[in-house]
Amino acid sequence: MNTDELVELGQQLRVDSVRAAAEAGSGHPTSSMSAADLMAVLLAHHFRYDFEDPEHPGNDRFVLSKGHASPLLYSAYKAAGAIDDAELLTFRKLGSRLEGHPTPQRLPWVETATGSLGQGLPIGVGIALAGKRLDHADYRVWVLCGDSELAEGSIWEAAEHAGYEHLDNLTVILDVNRLGQRGPTRHGHDLDAYARRFRAFDWHTVEIDGHDVDAVDRAYGEAVSTKGQPTAIIARTLKGKGVKATEDREGLHGKPVKDADEAIEELGGVRGIRVHVHPPDSTRSLHAVGNGSLELPRWDKGEQVATRDAYGQALAALGTARGDVVALDGEVGDSTRSEFFAKEHPDRYFECYIAEQQMVAAAVGMARRGWVPYASTFAAFLTRAYDFVRMASISGSGINLNGSHAGVSIGQDGPSQMGLEDLAMLRAVHGSTVLYPCDANQTAGLVAEMADLDGIRYLRTSRGESRVIYGPEEEFPVGGSKVLRSSGADRLTIVAAGVTLHEALAAADALGRDGVAVRVVDLYSVKPVDRDTLRRAAEETGCLLTVEDHREEGGLGDAVLDAFLDGRPVPRLVRLAVRTMPGSASPAEQLHAAGIDAASIAASARLLVEEAVVP
Amino acid sequence: MNTDELVELGQQLRVDSVRAAAEAGSGHPTSSMSAADLMAVLLAHHFRYDFEDPEHPGNDRFVLSKGHASPLLYSAYKAAGAIDDAELLTFRKLGSRLEGHPTPQRLPWVETATGSLGQGLPIGVGIALAGKRLDHADYRVWVLCGDSELAEGSIWEAAEHAGYEHLDNLTVILDVNRLGQRGPTRHGHDLDAYARRFRAFDWHTVEIDGHDVDAVDRAYGEAVSTKGQPTAIIARTLKGKGVKATEDREGLHGKPVKDADEAIEELGGVRGIRVHVHPPDSTRSLHAVGNGSLELPRWDKGEQVATRDAYGQALAALGTARGDVVALDGEVGDSTRSEFFAKEHPDRYFECYIAEQQMVAAAVGMARRGWVPYASTFAAFLTRAYDFVRMASISGSGINLNGSHAGVSIGQDGPSQMGLEDLAMLRAVHGSTVLYPCDANQTAGLVAEMADLDGIRYLRTSRGESRVIYGPEEEFPVGGSKVLRSSGADRLTIVAAGVTLHEALAAADALGRDGVAVRVVDLYSVKPVDRDTLRRAAEETGCLLTVEDHREEGGLGDAVLDAFLDGRPVPRLVRLAVRTMPGSASPAEQLHAAGIDAASIAASARLLVEEAVVP
């Protein structure tokens, strides 16, 4: 396309953005209008993509980090012939694929759900990393960012990651339109403020007028030809560009243009330009190949092994069997034991340093390219990345998360290092799986099994050693449980997992010596929960005692209740959990102080079988 | 102190760090040894502090962002005479004030709990902001950071905030010891890599040898005399400095020095140097003064008002009455309505732009200085700051958080903007209060009441308008509830809050017309929960139906169960919550699709009174 044609295409994208938002009665046309020329030139001249084959391994990848500019994205899809005008006008309506913020669950051309700002670039970095280091393909990743979202620290985690990894297949396009939602941004139109920051993180930068299509064209060309560095194109634009009533004006964020018909006329009316988007050349295939034969590590009953050790060893074995498994860590691989994977599969191991948001984002990007990522850090520090996990679930992303050092039982390091909210946090994520093994063989089995589940999968591991209680042949289906003590005389059921499972067994033995028979259930699958076993236990023993090394809200105790929330009779219940703020102390002292050790369990059980209330 | 004395003091801090960790059998002496000279010079020459009066308003503030270097901090306390040698050797033991990572809950000289890396600087920025813009005092804030933690995006949110606000009362001391936990950092001893980044964010930088006490001394002097910019002192150091077996060696992070006695000898043995720390000069008093008379906004029953509007108006009124109330927002003040406060009290309003971690961190810093912060953003985006909220609870910080745009009822914007995990996330925080009002007068009452509670307080607000159902005189004690429909013939109890409370009332009316009497409880206090009312409802009506605009895990439904988890008989229960992934649709369509509208509630209630199971 020549200059005039590119200008016309930009105007068409503006017109269609205005029309879509007007029809919806909501949306972000002004945020779309600022970036319309940037999008027009990208689509017409630089983006290599086959809209008929979004899975094509050679396709470039486009990420709309400023997800609220979805009218622009959908207008571009229309210009590319991927959707028609009638569909464009379904924007934001019930059942439409064209949501307020784009998601890959609805549209095959969307790489990741956006709408929580500052996430598109980090995930784009993950895709670009996959391109360089895993796919070894020559696709490019293009990320369109707003200027407001550059205040998010996650942007600078991503900038650091991309600069350090020399991701010259990555281009970020900054739509510096000077206006955020509420008003002016910190740096307004000071392009150099942004350029300085990106250069400091070892990026190549180009500053342009984002409405000069020739300058935009040259900048994209410069980005493509820049080697050894990612490029940031920093474009001065005007929000609401092209319509006097909206151009560079405050107070119009997230609002349809008031007089849409007039605005469309001012923009030159509706056009029907159809862009031929260049298809990709490359057809390189994906994925290293594993040996196909999974040989998980095995431990004998009675051995003392930390579940984090079992995790690391199982992950390494899984990586040997499957070429599509990759691992990431937040600079604590010697603690989470993901280092075992790193040693055996260095090409598929990604050190993300202490940047948990970027670690999860990179995992999401890699999963989008068909890889099966396992991202590990302390359970406590996954809280840092909660928004990324939440958004990953909206994307339908299949990622595995491992949180080690769960609970007070880590001991002396104190509460800052104790994962005590992780079960609550991850259970609340839509479609998630939450697993909490108590021994090494169980851990290994679950590590392998989680690889092929849908959605977000979380495995909680422990710092200290615990006794191996299951043989290596035992199976642990997700959604199942293990009944470890059971008799016809059981007067209550203790439900536990992980560290507290061993305390529960000790309590059951002590109670048994006193003539009180109790059932013990190992609830290794916290979500989904084994409703049948819990219901049977309730019917047969009348009451349930749950014990967890976690806050009382949202964890194992609440998970057990999922089995009884449909109106059926509910058993008597007691929940033991961490109710105080721990300090430094030994693991055993911690469990005792929190009231979740064997002695505390036995004491509560005695009260329960006497039909008393537990204080 | 002269050069030799400073060197000796540095060695003493090393020796005491080695001794404390050796006695504990755990801890981070090598991370302490790298920063010992930096700490020695600060303590002896530049830090203005009265250890006998930690509340002194003129005290400088020191934040140990690399919280694992606690042995160094405690050794400094000993050198300053704040603790004795016997207490130093209680490090990491049960009951000791000297935890693995320092917390203000245990020690009066600690400004904030650290141990989750990348948080000390952001909170230090909050304290420095309070010094400049609220206290108008001339104390300085000194933050000691590790190099590893510079990978956290929160560091760059803080750098941006401090640079933009010209916080020349803030100095960050970077202990660039080149080694993280697992191994080398990204940039090793490349001081310029860090200096470049901080300069790009408008900081003054000084690069030094961190073991040259005279250079350190000069650098601190330069920081103090630098105007209009915060200063980053970037110090090249060696991890484990001073002991051949540990100096600059990998694999020794978080481990006591192996042969402690030999190491102590190599460091010149135990010393008894006592440092006279200069007390502060300033005695300026804190806090603007309000008019002391709280006049909350009032609405008449039947009016249609969004609870977010009521929040903004009530917050503005609270700010008029109380001079200690401040507000922060993540660049969505026009949506959360914190802009109402901003208009009336611009001096106490802090625009944090789209940086939720920094917003919460700044609030924590201000709360430490005695201010009462209200930090607002979309409920969905508070997930971004979960680790900061978690750590704030470890600090015992008293901050108010507001999450607006809760639930599917926001409508068209789609799931990325919907707070659906916020109740679970905030209930799991130790000692938190979680409030979810359904009308304007209730919101206003709770906004005022939460100001004086302990710990983390969370208020959830809604985007759309809802009917005012309470008069302006009604009181809403935290931990209470309101029974809105009740009769002796009630056959079940519907428990709801916020948006679903109105749906519950409509369902109750419909059921009433069919001759089915039901009780309705407004559970505005989600944590703590009104156990007595719920237990009475259970006894009198036999079953409970909970309804919430939130994921089914960890929210209102689970909160209700808190009343029954002590072994008492449990009523039949049904929980209605958001179980699917919403798309774009109108608010009414969303509530219906999620099965939490009046029709869905009534349908479930009918099944329940027939003693059926709800599918």
mmCIF file of N, CA, C and O in Angstrom, chain A residues 354 356 380-385 415-417, chain B residues 63-68 111-127 141 143-146 148-159 170 172 356-365 384-395 397 399:
data_model
loop_
_atom_site.group_PDB
_atom_site.id
_atom_site.type_symbol
_atom_site.label_atom_id
_atom_site.label_comp_id
_atom_site.label_asym_id
_atom_site.label_seq_id
_atom_site.Cartn_x
_atom_site.Cartn_y
_atom_site.Cartn_z
ATOM 1 N N ILE A 354 14.201 -13.132 40.232
ATOM 2 C CA ILE A 354 13.139 -12.905 41.225
ATOM 3 C C ILE A 354 12.080 -11.985 40.615
ATOM 4 O O ILE A 354 12.009 -10.790 40.906
ATOM 5 N N GLU A 356 8.294 -12.963 39.764
ATOM 6 C CA GLU A 356 7.269 -14.007 39.693
ATOM 7 C C GLU A 356 6.206 -13.696 38.652
ATOM 8 O O GLU A 356 5.651 -14.600 38.027
ATOM 9 N N ALA A 380 4.493 -18.928 48.904
ATOM 10 C CA ALA A 380 4.218 -17.565 49.384
ATOM 11 C C ALA A 380 4.382 -16.545 48.270
ATOM 12 O O ALA A 380 3.626 -15.568 48.196
ATOM 13 N N PHE A 381 5.365 -16.768 47.405
ATOM 14 C CA PHE A 381 5.682 -15.738 46.412
ATOM 15 C C PHE A 381 4.833 -15.858 45.149
ATOM 16 O O PHE A 381 4.849 -14.959 44.306
ATOM 17 N N LEU A 382 4.075 -16.921 45.023
ATOM 18 C CA LEU A 382 3.093 -16.975 43.929
ATOM 19 C C LEU A 382 2.006 -15.921 44.130
ATOM 20 O O LEU A 382 1.336 -15.529 43.170
ATOM 21 N N THR A 383 1.836 -15.462 45.373
ATOM 22 C CA THR A 383 0.868 -14.377 45.596
ATOM 23 C C THR A 383 1.237 -13.157 44.763
ATOM 24 O O THR A 383 0.369 -12.362 44.403
ATOM 25 N N ARG A 384 2.519 -13.002 44.481
ATOM 26 C CA ARG A 384 3.002 -11.870 43.681
ATOM 27 C C ARG A 384 2.392 -11.879 42.286
ATOM 28 O O ARG A 384 2.275 -10.831 41.654
ATOM 29 N N ALA A 385 2.067 -13.074 41.818
ATOM 30 C CA ALA A 385 1.635 -13.235 40.420
ATOM 31 C C ALA A 385 0.145 -13.557 40.304
ATOM 32 O O ALA A 385 -0.312 -14.047 39.278
ATOM 33 N N PRO A 415 7.084 -16.003 58.874
ATOM 34 C CA PRO A 415 5.863 -15.917 58.079
ATOM 35 C C PRO A 415 6.039 -15.356 56.675
ATOM 36 O O PRO A 415 5.256 -15.696 55.787
ATOM 37 N N SER A 416 7.041 -14.523 56.442
ATOM 38 C CA SER A 416 7.178 -13.958 55.091
ATOM 39 C C SER A 416 7.432 -15.052 54.057
ATOM 40 O O SER A 416 7.113 -14.865 52.885
ATOM 41 N N GLN A 417 8.001 -16.167 54.491
ATOM 42 C CA GLN A 417 8.346 -17.247 53.550
ATOM 43 C C GLN A 417 7.322 -18.381 53.540
ATOM 44 O O GLN A 417 7.498 -19.351 52.816
ATOM 45 N N VAL B 63 14.924 0.905 56.301
ATOM 46 C CA VAL B 63 14.180 -0.273 55.845
ATOM 47 C C VAL B 63 15.159 -1.289 55.266
ATOM 48 O O VAL B 63 15.920 -0.977 54.347
ATOM 49 N N LEU B 64 15.115 -2.489 55.805
ATOM 50 C CA LEU B 64 15.964 -3.570 55.304
ATOM 51 C C LEU B 64 15.190 -4.319 54.220
ATOM 52 O O LEU B 64 14.512 -5.316 54.493
ATOM 53 N N SER B 65 15.294 -3.825 52.996
ATOM 54 C CA SER B 65 14.523 -4.457 51.912
ATOM 55 C C SER B 65 14.985 -5.904 51.710
ATOM 56 O O SER B 65 14.171 -6.783 51.453
ATOM 57 N N LYS B 66 16.286 -6.131 51.843
ATOM 58 C CA LYS B 66 16.771 -7.530 51.786
ATOM 59 C C LYS B 66 16.641 -8.121 53.188
ATOM 60 O O LYS B 66 17.630 -8.269 53.935
ATOM 61 N N GLY B 67 15.408 -8.463 53.537
ATOM 62 C CA GLY B 67 15.070 -8.825 54.913
ATOM 63 C C GLY B 67 15.799 -10.039 55.452
ATOM 64 O O GLY B 67 15.914 -10.215 56.673
ATOM 65 N N HIS B 68 16.312 -10.876 54.541
ATOM 66 C CA HIS B 68 17.029 -12.056 55.009
ATOM 67 C C HIS B 68 18.355 -11.687 55.662
ATOM 68 O O HIS B 68 18.931 -12.494 56.383
ATOM 69 N N GLU B 111 10.542 -0.795 60.540
ATOM 70 C CA GLU B 111 9.477 0.010 59.941
ATOM 71 C C GLU B 111 8.423 -0.863 59.258
ATOM 72 O O GLU B 111 7.252 -0.495 59.193
ATOM 73 N N THR B 112 8.862 -1.975 58.699
ATOM 74 C CA THR B 112 7.936 -2.823 57.942
ATOM 75 C C THR B 112 8.503 -4.229 57.857
ATOM 76 O O THR B 112 9.730 -4.399 57.852
ATOM 77 N N ALA B 113 7.625 -5.212 57.829
ATOM 78 C CA ALA B 113 8.078 -6.589 57.644
ATOM 79 C C ALA B 113 8.645 -6.734 56.237
ATOM 80 O O ALA B 113 8.058 -6.258 55.266
ATOM 81 N N THR B 114 9.783 -7.386 56.143
ATOM 82 C CA THR B 114 10.340 -7.698 54.836
ATOM 83 C C THR B 114 10.672 -9.197 54.801
ATOM 84 O O THR B 114 10.501 -9.889 55.791
ATOM 85 N N GLY B 115 11.116 -9.643 53.669
ATOM 86 C CA GLY B 115 11.372 -11.077 53.510
ATOM 87 C C GLY B 115 10.787 -11.556 52.187
ATOM 88 O O GLY B 115 11.237 -12.535 51.612
ATOM 89 N N SER B 116 9.778 -10.841 51.703
ATOM 90 C CA SER B 116 9.370 -11.012 50.314
ATOM 91 C C SER B 116 10.101 -9.914 49.564
ATOM 92 O O SER B 116 9.844 -8.719 49.784
ATOM 93 N N LEU B 117 11.026 -10.296 48.709
ATOM 94 C CA LEU B 117 11.941 -9.300 48.131
ATOM 95 C C LEU B 117 11.225 -8.294 47.232
ATOM 96 O O LEU B 117 10.175 -8.576 46.680
ATOM 97 N N GLY B 118 11.827 -7.127 47.122
ATOM 98 C CA GLY B 118 11.249 -6.076 46.281
ATOM 99 C C GLY B 118 10.150 -5.284 46.961
ATOM 100 O O GLY B 118 9.443 -4.525 46.298
ATOM 101 N N GLN B 119 9.985 -5.436 48.268
ATOM 102 C CA GLN B 119 8.920 -4.696 48.948
ATOM 103 C C GLN B 119 9.454 -3.541 49.800
ATOM 104 O O GLN B 119 8.742 -2.574 50.060
ATOM 105 N N GLY B 120 10.687 -3.651 50.268
ATOM 106 C CA GLY B 120 11.203 -2.613 51.173
ATOM 107 C C GLY B 120 11.298 -1.256 50.499
ATOM 108 O O GLY B 120 10.907 -0.238 51.081
ATOM 109 N N LEU B 121 11.805 -1.234 49.275
ATOM 110 C CA LEU B 121 11.916 0.054 48.589
ATOM 111 C C LEU B 121 10.545 0.673 48.337
ATOM 112 O O LEU B 121 10.338 1.854 48.652
ATOM 113 N N PRO B 122 9.583 -0.074 47.794
ATOM 114 C CA PRO B 122 8.249 0.518 47.603
ATOM 115 C C PRO B 122 7.646 1.094 48.889
ATOM 116 O O PRO B 122 7.039 2.177 48.862
ATOM 117 N N ILE B 123 7.831 0.393 49.992
ATOM 118 C CA ILE B 123 7.270 0.888 51.255
ATOM 119 C C ILE B 123 8.087 2.089 51.750
ATOM 120 O O ILE B 123 7.529 3.060 52.267
ATOM 121 N N GLY B 124 9.389 2.026 51.535
ATOM 122 C CA GLY B 124 10.227 3.182 51.861
ATOM 123 C C GLY B 124 9.793 4.422 51.089
ATOM 124 O O GLY B 124 9.812 5.542 51.621
ATOM 125 N N VAL B 125 9.411 4.229 49.848
ATOM 126 C CA VAL B 125 8.899 5.356 49.048
ATOM 127 C C VAL B 125 7.643 5.933 49.718
ATOM 128 O O VAL B 125 7.459 7.150 49.782
ATOM 129 N N GLY B 126 6.787 5.056 50.225
ATOM 130 C CA GLY B 126 5.590 5.521 50.929
ATOM 131 C C GLY B 126 5.941 6.354 52.157
ATOM 132 O O GLY B 126 5.325 7.397 52.412
ATOM 133 N N ILE B 127 6.943 5.914 52.912
ATOM 134 C CA ILE B 127 7.359 6.670 54.100
ATOM 135 C C ILE B 127 7.947 8.021 53.678
ATOM 136 O O ILE B 127 7.642 9.060 54.273
ATOM 137 N N VAL B 141 14.796 8.702 54.655
ATOM 138 C CA VAL B 141 14.492 7.274 54.572
ATOM 139 C C VAL B 141 15.658 6.580 53.872
ATOM 140 O O VAL B 141 16.054 6.985 52.776
ATOM 141 N N VAL B 143 17.033 2.905 52.561
ATOM 142 C CA VAL B 143 16.591 1.544 52.231
ATOM 143 C C VAL B 143 17.791 0.737 51.746
ATOM 144 O O VAL B 143 18.472 1.153 50.808
ATOM 145 N N LEU B 144 18.040 -0.384 52.404
ATOM 146 C CA LEU B 144 19.117 -1.279 51.954
ATOM 147 C C LEU B 144 18.518 -2.398 51.109
ATOM 148 O O LEU B 144 17.743 -3.220 51.608
ATOM 149 N N CYS B 145 18.894 -2.400 49.827
ATOM 150 C CA CYS B 145 18.362 -3.406 48.890
ATOM 151 C C CYS B 145 19.459 -4.386 48.484
ATOM 152 O O CYS B 145 20.627 -3.999 48.372
ATOM 153 N N GLY B 146 19.055 -5.598 48.192
ATOM 154 C CA GLY B 146 19.954 -6.521 47.528
ATOM 155 C C GLY B 146 19.924 -6.299 46.025
ATOM 156 O O GLY B 146 19.065 -5.577 45.510
ATOM 157 N N SER B 148 19.710 -8.928 43.786
ATOM 158 C CA SER B 148 18.758 -9.893 43.225
ATOM 159 C C SER B 148 17.357 -9.330 43.139
ATOM 160 O O SER B 148 16.637 -9.557 42.173
ATOM 161 N N GLU B 149 16.964 -8.589 44.170
ATOM 162 C CA GLU B 149 15.567 -8.147 44.229
ATOM 163 C C GLU B 149 15.256 -7.043 43.212
ATOM 164 O O GLU B 149 14.102 -6.684 43.022
ATOM 165 N N LEU B 150 16.280 -6.541 42.529
ATOM 166 C CA LEU B 150 16.027 -5.524 41.504
ATOM 167 C C LEU B 150 15.331 -6.120 40.284
ATOM 168 O O LEU B 150 14.874 -5.389 39.411
ATOM 169 N N ALA B 151 15.233 -7.434 40.215
ATOM 170 C CA ALA B 151 14.473 -8.067 39.130
ATOM 171 C C ALA B 151 12.967 -7.919 39.333
ATOM 172 O O ALA B 151 12.195 -8.061 38.380
ATOM 173 N N GLU B 152 12.545 -7.634 40.558
ATOM 174 C CA GLU B 152 11.114 -7.470 40.834
ATOM 175 C C GLU B 152 10.597 -6.170 40.205
ATOM 176 O O GLU B 152 11.152 -5.093 40.453
ATOM 177 N N GLY B 153 9.520 -6.251 39.486
ATOM 178 C CA GLY B 153 8.937 -5.058 38.889
ATOM 179 C C GLY B 153 8.538 -4.023 39.920
ATOM 180 O O GLY B 153 8.531 -2.819 39.630
ATOM 181 N N SER B 154 8.209 -4.475 41.116
ATOM 182 C CA SER B 154 7.795 -3.529 42.152
ATOM 183 C C SER B 154 8.901 -2.518 42.460
ATOM 184 O O SER B 154 8.621 -1.390 42.856
ATOM 185 N N ILE B 155 10.154 -2.921 42.284
ATOM 186 C CA ILE B 155 11.282 -1.997 42.485
ATOM 187 C C ILE B 155 11.177 -0.838 41.493
ATOM 188 O O ILE B 155 11.420 0.316 41.834
ATOM 189 N N TRP B 156 10.763 -1.152 40.274
ATOM 190 C CA TRP B 156 10.731 -0.106 39.241
ATOM 191 C C TRP B 156 9.468 0.728 39.332
ATOM 192 O O TRP B 156 9.465 1.893 38.942
ATOM 193 N N GLU B 157 8.400 0.131 39.855
ATOM 194 C CA GLU B 157 7.236 0.971 40.197
ATOM 195 C C GLU B 157 7.654 1.994 41.251
ATOM 196 O O GLU B 157 7.285 3.177 41.186
ATOM 197 N N ALA B 158 8.430 1.537 42.212
ATOM 198 C CA ALA B 158 8.878 2.419 43.289
ATOM 199 C C ALA B 158 9.862 3.456 42.763
ATOM 200 O O ALA B 158 9.797 4.639 43.144
ATOM 201 N N ALA B 159 10.772 3.019 41.900
ATOM 202 C CA ALA B 159 11.748 3.948 41.330
ATOM 203 C C ALA B 159 11.029 5.052 40.555
ATOM 204 O O ALA B 159 11.362 6.241 40.670
ATOM 205 N N LEU B 170 14.985 10.361 50.195
ATOM 206 C CA LEU B 170 15.075 8.905 50.079
ATOM 207 C C LEU B 170 16.424 8.493 49.488
ATOM 208 O O LEU B 170 16.838 9.031 48.468
ATOM 209 N N VAL B 172 18.442 4.899 48.426
ATOM 210 C CA VAL B 172 18.519 3.438 48.380
ATOM 211 C C VAL B 172 19.989 3.042 48.297
ATOM 212 O O VAL B 172 20.775 3.650 47.555
ATOM 213 N N GLU B 356 -0.445 -1.067 41.153
ATOM 214 C CA GLU B 356 -1.188 -1.454 42.355
ATOM 215 C C GLU B 356 -0.264 -1.886 43.486
ATOM 216 O O GLU B 356 -0.574 -1.672 44.660
ATOM 217 N N GLN B 357 0.848 -2.522 43.134
ATOM 218 C CA GLN B 357 1.791 -2.916 44.189
ATOM 219 C C GLN B 357 2.309 -1.665 44.895
ATOM 220 O O GLN B 357 2.360 -1.600 46.124
ATOM 221 N N GLN B 358 2.703 -0.688 44.113
ATOM 222 C CA GLN B 358 3.238 0.531 44.697
ATOM 223 C C GLN B 358 2.161 1.275 45.490
ATOM 224 O O GLN B 358 2.445 1.878 46.526
ATOM 225 N N MET B 359 0.926 1.219 45.016
ATOM 226 C CA MET B 359 -0.163 1.877 45.747
ATOM 227 C C MET B 359 -0.312 1.271 47.144
ATOM 228 O O MET B 359 -0.377 2.010 48.147
ATOM 229 N N VAL B 360 -0.349 -0.033 47.218
ATOM 230 C CA VAL B 360 -0.493 -0.680 48.533
ATOM 231 C C VAL B 360 0.759 -0.433 49.381
ATOM 232 O O VAL B 360 0.670 -0.149 50.582
ATOM 233 N N ALA B 361 1.926 -0.508 48.748
ATOM 234 C CA ALA B 361 3.171 -0.266 49.491
ATOM 235 C C ALA B 361 3.200 1.149 50.056
ATOM 236 O O ALA B 361 3.587 1.360 51.214
ATOM 237 N N ALA B 362 2.803 2.121 49.271
ATOM 238 C CA ALA B 362 2.783 3.506 49.745
ATOM 239 C C ALA B 362 1.819 3.640 50.913
ATOM 240 O O ALA B 362 2.100 4.334 51.898
ATOM 241 N N ALA B 363 0.687 2.961 50.818
ATOM 242 C CA ALA B 363 -0.280 2.992 51.922
ATOM 243 C C ALA B 363 0.333 2.408 53.194
ATOM 244 O O ALA B 363 0.170 2.964 54.289
ATOM 245 N N VAL B 364 1.068 1.319 53.043
ATOM 246 C CA VAL B 364 1.713 0.697 54.205
ATOM 247 C C VAL B 364 2.730 1.667 54.823
ATOM 248 O O VAL B 364 2.806 1.824 56.047
ATOM 249 N N GLY B 365 3.496 2.323 53.964
ATOM 250 C CA GLY B 365 4.476 3.293 54.462
ATOM 251 C C GLY B 365 3.806 4.442 55.201
ATOM 252 O O GLY B 365 4.257 4.866 56.267
ATOM 253 N N ARG B 384 -3.229 -7.947 41.896
ATOM 254 C CA ARG B 384 -1.858 -7.595 41.522
ATOM 255 C C ARG B 384 -0.976 -7.365 42.749
ATOM 256 O O ARG B 384 0.233 -7.521 42.687
ATOM 257 N N ALA B 385 -1.612 -6.947 43.824
ATOM 258 C CA ALA B 385 -0.864 -6.532 45.019
ATOM 259 C C ALA B 385 -1.000 -7.535 46.164
ATOM 260 O O ALA B 385 -0.743 -7.196 47.315
ATOM 261 N N TYR B 386 -1.373 -8.772 45.850
ATOM 262 C CA TYR B 386 -1.689 -9.697 46.938
ATOM 263 C C TYR B 386 -0.491 -9.921 47.855
ATOM 264 O O TYR B 386 -0.622 -9.975 49.079
ATOM 265 N N ASP B 387 0.686 -10.051 47.287
ATOM 266 C CA ASP B 387 1.852 -10.294 48.138
ATOM 267 C C ASP B 387 2.097 -9.109 49.079
ATOM 268 O O ASP B 387 2.528 -9.290 50.222
ATOM 269 N N PHE B 388 1.799 -7.919 48.605
ATOM 270 C CA PHE B 388 1.969 -6.739 49.458
ATOM 271 C C PHE B 388 0.941 -6.706 50.583
ATOM 272 O O PHE B 388 1.239 -6.282 51.699
ATOM 273 N N VAL B 389 -0.265 -7.152 50.291
ATOM 274 C CA VAL B 389 -1.300 -7.207 51.325
ATOM 275 C C VAL B 389 -0.930 -8.263 52.368
ATOM 276 O O VAL B 389 -1.039 -8.047 53.576
ATOM 277 N N ARG B 390 -0.478 -9.404 51.875
ATOM 278 C CA ARG B 390 -0.030 -10.485 52.761
ATOM 279 C C ARG B 390 1.075 -9.993 53.688
ATOM 280 O O ARG B 390 1.024 -10.196 54.919
ATOM 281 N N MET B 391 2.058 -9.330 53.133
ATOM 282 C CA MET B 391 3.168 -8.838 53.957
ATOM 283 C C MET B 391 2.702 -7.721 54.900
ATOM 284 O O MET B 391 3.201 -7.601 56.018
ATOM 285 N N ALA B 392 1.761 -6.900 54.448
ATOM 286 C CA ALA B 392 1.234 -5.835 55.314
ATOM 287 C C ALA B 392 0.589 -6.442 56.551
ATOM 288 O O ALA B 392 0.688 -5.885 57.656
ATOM 289 N N SER B 393 -0.053 -7.583 56.382
ATOM 290 C CA SER B 393 -0.675 -8.212 57.551
ATOM 291 C C SER B 393 0.399 -8.736 58.507
ATOM 292 O O SER B 393 0.204 -8.725 59.722
ATOM 293 N N ILE B 394 1.525 -9.163 57.972
ATOM 294 C CA ILE B 394 2.636 -9.596 58.837
ATOM 295 C C ILE B 394 3.205 -8.390 59.593
ATOM 296 O O ILE B 394 3.590 -8.497 60.757
ATOM 297 N N SER B 395 3.204 -7.234 58.942
ATOM 298 C CA SER B 395 3.632 -5.994 59.607
ATOM 299 C C SER B 395 2.631 -5.525 60.652
ATOM 300 O O SER B 395 2.951 -4.650 61.451
ATOM 301 N N SER B 397 0.063 -3.889 59.717
ATOM 302 C CA SER B 397 -0.246 -2.583 59.153
ATOM 303 C C SER B 397 -1.749 -2.334 59.120
ATOM 304 O O SER B 397 -2.533 -3.226 58.793
ATOM 305 N N ILE B 399 -4.258 -0.708 57.126
ATOM 306 C CA ILE B 399 -4.597 -0.032 55.871
ATOM 307 C C ILE B 399 -6.006 -0.418 55.437
ATOM 308 O O ILE B 399 -6.490 -1.510 55.736
#
